[in-house]
Amino acid sequence: MTTTTDLPVLDHYVGGAASQGTSTRTGPVYDPALGEQTKSVRLASADDVDAAVAVAKAAFAGPRGWGSSSTAKRQQVMFAFRELVNARKGELAAILTSEHGKVLSDAAGEVARGLEVVEFACGMPHLSKGSYSENVSTDVDVYSLKQALGVVGIISPFNFPAMVPMWFFPIAIATGNTVVLKPSEKDPSVANWMAELLTEAGLPDGVFNVVHGDKEAVDALLVHPDVASISFVGSTLIARYVYETGTSHGKRVQALGGAKNHMLVLPDADLDLVADAAVNAGFGSAGERCMAVSVVLAIDSIADEVVSRVRMRMDKLVTGDGRGSADMGPLITREHRDKVAGYLDVATTDGADLVVDGRDVVADGAADGFWLGPTLVDKVPTTSTVYTDEIFGPVLSVVRVASYDEGLALINGSPYGNGTAIFTNDGGAARRFQREVEVGMVGINVPIPVPVAYHSFGGWKASLFGDAKAYGTHGVDFFTREKAITSRWPDPSHGGINLGFPQNE
């Protein structure tokens, strides 16, 4: 019988190679579809983080360091990395499924969206150009440069262990920074896999480093004097902590937090499209994504029909092992499954109608998997925690509203402002909605409005702390700092002294 001491241990990746570090602490890594621990992962100490930062700092510095590397060299690495990932994306998707639990098709989609940002970073020579103004005064020119920050820290969540790091590190590396990534300890293997491919792509040792860990590693990055910035995705509670701690230690911070995304359905909408969208956006990745639709706001006159059509589609969904033919996989851990399932008792207590109870699911997988089937809750009171909390699981709530105005007020009254959607065939209503809604990303007949890589991802209110969204032009600006230079090359015959304040001539 295999014991946990017989299981492999995933090391850190520092300086181009696996590194055990000094800490003896480890954490379990599970296959959620089997309910079994498959390996352990090392949990870094503050000293381990310090060592990784020191390696990254050395890789950045000096005339031969990555911070002084040519644009051409950076682009060669990005193009090579893109080709390597694309050629082996099936392998990456399989790792994702084995540790996260999402079905293979969903894992493949995650890889594809991450690659969009890699491809965006391949255009960095154009994106990181400065500007030049000639003769702003007599014989005086002003121009600007965009330069790298130095060592940057990335702290990524369990739900997208490939895509979210790829939101940040391709842009960071392509602009000349060196990286220390702290992935989720729940599904850590993808980070090492990407680190190895970056080395294979020609990235110098120490430019991209992976340090596994828990809060101790996070805190070490947040306070480290040699870490110039922090990029974070996770819950709102932790995002606020990361932002406040990081900025108080002089760092740039972009901290993307939680969400409670609403989908407003107007009476003129295509209800088949609505039902398909609600199921796809509510139960994809087992609802473990910050852009999941968790609340359908249905106008009273069509609410019964919306619920009926959603339920009809849910009856056909198969929950099971993502390596088979299932539509939806397990949740990430047993503890998280139990926490999400606990909200269904709350829904009943609060007077909601439990239309489909995911606890009754018969999964196509091992009996010990972390299963919770798609769940539909109707007539959810807006005072219930089922409505107010970010559940982060396959629970779709229906709230019935009398009008567009009531639905809009509920969305704008939420403390979150990540994503939202409206379903309608009325262009005027859609245009009004996109202007009036207080949310960072809006879909019109699109349930999950995640922007393409050349736009930027991020919400409003408690869904984003800091001024910079992820990737796109926000990402380029975040990972660079501008230097303005005023230059004059006077004629050799010019002379004289003038102690007055400089003036334009």
CSV table of N, CA, C and O in Angstrom, one decimal, residues 11-21 48-56 179-181 192 195 199 205-212:
chain,number,residue,atom,x,y,z
A,11,ASP,N,9.6,20.1,-6.1
A,11,ASP,CA,10.5,21.1,-5.6
A,11,ASP,C,10.2,22.4,-6.2
A,11,ASP,O,9.4,22.6,-7.1
A,12,HIS,N,10.9,23.4,-5.7
A,12,HIS,CA,10.9,24.8,-6.3
A,12,HIS,C,11.7,24.7,-7.6
A,12,HIS,O,12.4,23.7,-7.9
A,13,TYR,N,11.6,25.8,-8.4
A,13,TYR,CA,12.4,25.9,-9.6
A,13,TYR,C,13.1,27.2,-9.5
A,13,TYR,O,12.4,28.3,-9.8
A,14,VAL,N,14.4,27.2,-9.3
A,14,VAL,CA,15.1,28.5,-9.0
A,14,VAL,C,16.4,28.4,-9.8
A,14,VAL,O,17.1,27.4,-9.7
A,15,GLY,N,16.7,29.5,-10.5
A,15,GLY,CA,18.0,29.5,-11.3
A,15,GLY,C,18.1,28.5,-12.4
A,15,GLY,O,19.2,28.1,-12.7
A,16,GLY,N,17.0,28.1,-13.0
A,16,GLY,CA,17.0,27.2,-14.1
A,16,GLY,C,17.0,25.7,-13.7
A,16,GLY,O,17.3,24.9,-14.6
A,17,ALA,N,16.8,25.4,-12.4
A,17,ALA,CA,16.8,24.0,-12.0
A,17,ALA,C,15.9,23.8,-10.8
A,17,ALA,O,15.6,24.7,-10.1
A,18,ALA,N,15.6,22.5,-10.5
A,18,ALA,CA,14.9,22.2,-9.3
A,18,ALA,C,15.7,22.5,-8.1
A,18,ALA,O,16.9,22.4,-8.1
A,19,SER,N,15.0,23.0,-7.1
A,19,SER,CA,15.7,23.4,-5.8
A,19,SER,C,14.8,23.0,-4.6
A,19,SER,O,13.6,23.3,-4.6
A,20,GLN,N,15.4,22.3,-3.7
A,20,GLN,CA,14.7,21.9,-2.5
A,20,GLN,C,14.5,23.0,-1.5
A,20,GLN,O,13.6,23.0,-0.7
A,21,GLY,N,15.4,24.0,-1.4
A,21,GLY,CA,15.3,25.0,-0.4
A,21,GLY,C,15.7,24.4,1.0
A,21,GLY,O,16.2,23.3,1.1
A,48,ASP,N,13.8,30.7,1.9
A,48,ASP,CA,13.7,30.2,0.5
A,48,ASP,C,13.3,31.2,-0.5
A,48,ASP,O,13.8,31.3,-1.6
A,49,VAL,N,12.3,32.0,-0.1
A,49,VAL,CA,11.9,33.2,-0.9
A,49,VAL,C,13.0,34.1,-1.1
A,49,VAL,O,13.3,34.6,-2.2
A,50,ASP,N,13.7,34.5,0.0
A,50,ASP,CA,14.9,35.4,-0.1
A,50,ASP,C,15.9,34.9,-1.1
A,50,ASP,O,16.5,35.6,-1.9
A,51,ALA,N,16.2,33.6,-1.1
A,51,ALA,CA,17.2,33.0,-2.0
A,51,ALA,C,16.7,33.1,-3.4
A,51,ALA,O,17.5,33.4,-4.3
A,52,ALA,N,15.4,32.9,-3.7
A,52,ALA,CA,14.9,33.0,-5.0
A,52,ALA,C,15.0,34.4,-5.5
A,52,ALA,O,15.3,34.7,-6.7
A,53,VAL,N,14.6,35.4,-4.7
A,53,VAL,CA,14.7,36.8,-5.0
A,53,VAL,C,16.1,37.2,-5.4
A,53,VAL,O,16.4,37.9,-6.3
A,54,ALA,N,17.0,36.7,-4.6
A,54,ALA,CA,18.4,37.0,-4.8
A,54,ALA,C,18.9,36.5,-6.2
A,54,ALA,O,19.6,37.2,-6.9
A,55,VAL,N,18.5,35.3,-6.5
A,55,VAL,CA,18.8,34.8,-7.9
A,55,VAL,C,18.2,35.6,-9.0
A,55,VAL,O,18.8,35.9,-10.0
A,56,ALA,N,16.9,36.0,-8.8
A,56,ALA,CA,16.2,36.8,-9.8
A,56,ALA,C,16.9,38.2,-9.9
A,56,ALA,O,17.0,38.7,-11.0
A,179,VAL,N,11.3,37.3,-12.7
A,179,VAL,CA,10.1,36.9,-12.0
A,179,VAL,C,10.3,35.9,-10.9
A,179,VAL,O,11.1,34.9,-11.1
A,180,VAL,N,9.5,36.0,-9.8
A,180,VAL,CA,9.4,35.0,-8.9
A,180,VAL,C,7.9,34.7,-8.8
A,180,VAL,O,7.1,35.6,-8.4
A,181,LEU,N,7.5,33.5,-9.2
A,181,LEU,CA,6.1,33.1,-9.2
A,181,LEU,C,5.8,32.2,-8.0
A,181,LEU,O,6.5,31.2,-7.7
A,192,ASN,N,6.0,24.6,-12.6
A,192,ASN,CA,7.3,24.0,-12.9
A,192,ASN,C,7.4,23.6,-14.4
A,192,ASN,O,8.4,23.8,-15.0
A,195,ALA,N,8.1,26.7,-16.3
A,195,ALA,CA,9.4,27.1,-16.1
A,195,ALA,C,10.4,26.3,-16.9
A,195,ALA,O,11.4,26.9,-17.4
A,199,THR,N,13.0,27.7,-19.9
A,199,THR,CA,14.5,27.4,-20.0
A,199,THR,C,14.8,26.8,-21.4
A,199,THR,O,15.8,27.1,-22.0
A,205,ASP,N,19.0,31.4,-17.0
A,205,ASP,CA,18.7,30.9,-15.7
A,205,ASP,C,18.5,32.1,-14.7
A,205,ASP,O,19.2,33.1,-14.8
A,206,GLY,N,17.5,32.0,-13.9
A,206,GLY,CA,17.2,33.0,-12.9
A,206,GLY,C,16.2,34.0,-13.3
A,206,GLY,O,15.8,34.8,-12.4
A,207,VAL,N,15.8,34.1,-14.6
A,207,VAL,CA,14.9,35.1,-15.0
A,207,VAL,C,13.5,34.7,-14.6
A,207,VAL,O,12.7,35.6,-14.2
A,208,PHE,N,13.2,33.4,-14.6
A,208,PHE,CA,11.8,33.0,-14.2
A,208,PHE,C,12.0,31.9,-13.1
A,208,PHE,O,12.7,30.9,-13.4
A,209,ASN,N,11.5,32.1,-11.9
A,209,ASN,CA,11.7,31.2,-10.8
A,209,ASN,C,10.3,30.9,-10.2
A,209,ASN,O,9.4,31.8,-10.2
A,210,VAL,N,10.2,29.7,-9.7
A,210,VAL,CA,9.0,29.3,-9.0
A,210,VAL,C,9.3,28.9,-7.6
A,210,VAL,O,10.1,28.0,-7.3
A,211,VAL,N,8.6,29.5,-6.7
A,211,VAL,CA,8.7,29.2,-5.3
A,211,VAL,C,7.3,28.7,-4.8
A,211,VAL,O,6.3,29.5,-4.8
A,212,HIS,N,7.2,27.5,-4.3
A,212,HIS,CA,5.9,27.0,-3.8
A,212,HIS,C,5.7,27.4,-2.4
A,212,HIS,O,6.7,27.5,-1.6
